[in-house]
């Protein structure tokens, strides 16, 4: 530990190195806007550097705790107001504390997955966009059926089709019978009547079959229950409730370079861990921003990095970061004490006492801040 | 949809009704005729097609006057009877003029606020608009001028006020109660407060809405020290201690006497010097923390044959002492007997409480504050007529909370004080605010209630006019003397060797999880360690097996009881960690502590 610290630069701009590019650019922009004599300019640059150096974190400063506090304190201010109409789209999204929990617990199935589908330039006409939207929306049989009847004598479920609706969806009744994939049944169409016969002549299954028929998938992408086309920043976009990036990317006309989902796990699955990390940052920032809470992005970045370092998305909490810490004592102090102690005993684990929490537990100086160094004095002339 | 409505009786289904509204109407009619209990309530929920009839206990019910065909059943004829004293409340209830509704039956009722507002659909009319409010909320003047939540807070604080608890409190032996020294009936009354005029809960004091060097920021108030010396908000705190002279199995009994030296738990001669020869303290003695009130010795619980031999060693001291942190004068001593014929001693302590920095005060409008400064009268601002306020209240407390009722109360009380009469401010039924202002103008004051004030320290007039009037203020049962607490050293708990918790146990102030994180966040590792040194302990650890070794103080020898011959290393940890190790061992897990020298 001491080796790495001793050789690491204590201040970022060392040996005449300049300030970070972003700040350098800001200084240049400012000077361009309000020029000043060279003497003043040098003074100004000196001052900027001074402030920058003051703002830098000191070595061994516990950024983790500061991050936790900086994120948690505003989170306590979050109102219990859960739902809100996000944006112009009019799609309800989970927000506030429940959404924060979803993100940090890395839930695989968020309550309201949504997508924002961008459309390529060549397809930017309302007709095109609408057609794409129609291909996205999940159409179930119940959307094209006007009435259902259970025929006990012939043992079948008889449905009356809404032909104009079918036509508008560009599905002809013949194709519909092939689109409906219902197990152990035969589907036939006569005029506007759709007949579903169970292969075994058993009237007891009919009632259940009725609902299976109504809920069966016809067209579009499964589980995308709402599609709203709107114009945002001068271009047509499609907002959806329900998310399936993979299928949407396959559609013609979809700009897959910008289309995004708020389902973090899905983003990670489809686009990889970097995109997943980006999604965590974006979603957290959005949730905080929506509640009017301001925090520095770097805290979110640190948190997202912690969740993603190992290449997958790890939740914070019992089964994630807190539950996988190296020290068995720290794990035991968090939750499920008995479980962790027994497990550690069975494995014969050794706690090296290098972290903060375990050292506080035994009332030793924690290796953080002022406690990170041990001074060994060497008196000249003595060994 | 069900074609018949279900009928539930106290939650149990008992039948169905084809015409539920008629059915419910019939039930109510019979109740009003006295054929059914007046405690029965019936409701019909059309949306569920359910009739619910309740007769069970615990329903909150309130009385309303019955309205029929747009006419109140409390007719002129009935009124005349009431006025003549021929009809009382039970007459009205028995004759179907007034009935009690529970929360459910209220769902079917349309209640008019006043008799002149009765329309064709109304089923009831309020007895008086103020009966909308409960007892505490009914004490608030001009409630309809305040925001609803302030009424709630106000009602809650009325409940915490120090006033006249009962008419006979000097004869009572409640464990603990407060009484106001000079209670006053509010100048701005309500119908409820008129009923409770024998039990007022505060005093009418002169209030100025302004600042005084910022000592009333964040809801604090500034009090006139001279007013306090004249008895403003002075109260008494009573506490009764009691003990029994018990008799035990085997003919032994407690003794009430001054304990002799040598008894287990003897407190030293000095502790008993206030006791009279009979072992009971004298009235009017001043007592403080841990003073003995009644000297008592009890026999030890479990006696063995040998212990019977010596008499004095079989006794322990069980005197009654003042609670830690309390003090006062011995007010009254009651000696009586229980039904088991044991002698019963009750000693009531009285402590006079002058308002001091940190005591809590509140008006009746949910405006509470803590005393921030006591100012001598000569330094307080004064009006042109020489009136000096008793309290200076911060104007910032008004706009965000919108307690306009309080502002009205202040000028209404001002007119009341000048006229020498009380002002009625009952909910929805009082003098209009313009009229109050007109009255104030007629009395020779500005109609906005503002006056020119002069700074008592400089004699200069303030450049702004200041809102001055009279307000009814309550002293709340949250006084610093009951709460102030500090500790440098003191008792620790047996199990963890950590400091005790709470003022009564002379406890420490906990550095909790969040405070700990705060110190970590600042990188103050050594400060943090020092803070957690309260249960610092040194434990000998066997370097061979890693178990806690034994230290024999008598022989000054440290050894491992497992390894016998091995080197021992002393380690500094928190005692809590040593305890954790013991607990881990109790799980059957072997915690091997590996120590190395730095
Ligand atoms: Zn050993």
Short mmCIF file of N, CA and C in Angstrom, two decimals, chain B residues 48 133 145 166 182 320 357 435 468:
data_model
loop_
_atom_site.label_atom_id
_atom_site.label_comp_id
_atom_site.label_asym_id
_atom_site.label_seq_id
_atom_site.Cartn_x
_atom_site.Cartn_y
_atom_site.Cartn_z
N UNK B 48 -71.79 -0.59 -3.58
CA UNK B 48 -71.53 -2.01 -3.27
C UNK B 48 -72.84 -2.80 -3.15
N UNK B 133 -66.01 20.88 15.16
CA UNK B 133 -64.68 20.72 15.76
C UNK B 133 -64.78 19.97 17.08
N UNK B 145 -60.08 31.15 9.61
CA UNK B 145 -59.13 32.06 8.97
C UNK B 145 -57.75 31.42 8.87
N UNK B 166 -57.27 20.20 36.96
CA UNK B 166 -58.54 19.79 37.57
C UNK B 166 -58.88 20.82 38.63
N UNK B 182 -50.97 31.68 37.56
CA UNK B 182 -52.00 32.72 37.43
C UNK B 182 -52.77 32.53 36.13
N UNK B 320 -37.09 5.65 49.46
CA UNK B 320 -37.63 6.33 48.27
C UNK B 320 -36.80 7.58 48.04
N UNK B 357 -34.90 30.46 29.44
CA UNK B 357 -34.42 30.25 28.07
C UNK B 357 -34.64 28.80 27.66
N UNK B 435 -65.43 44.86 11.10
CA UNK B 435 -66.04 45.45 12.29
C UNK B 435 -65.04 45.57 13.43
N UNK B 468 -49.04 45.52 17.23
CA UNK B 468 -49.08 45.27 18.68
C UNK B 468 -50.51 44.95 19.10
#
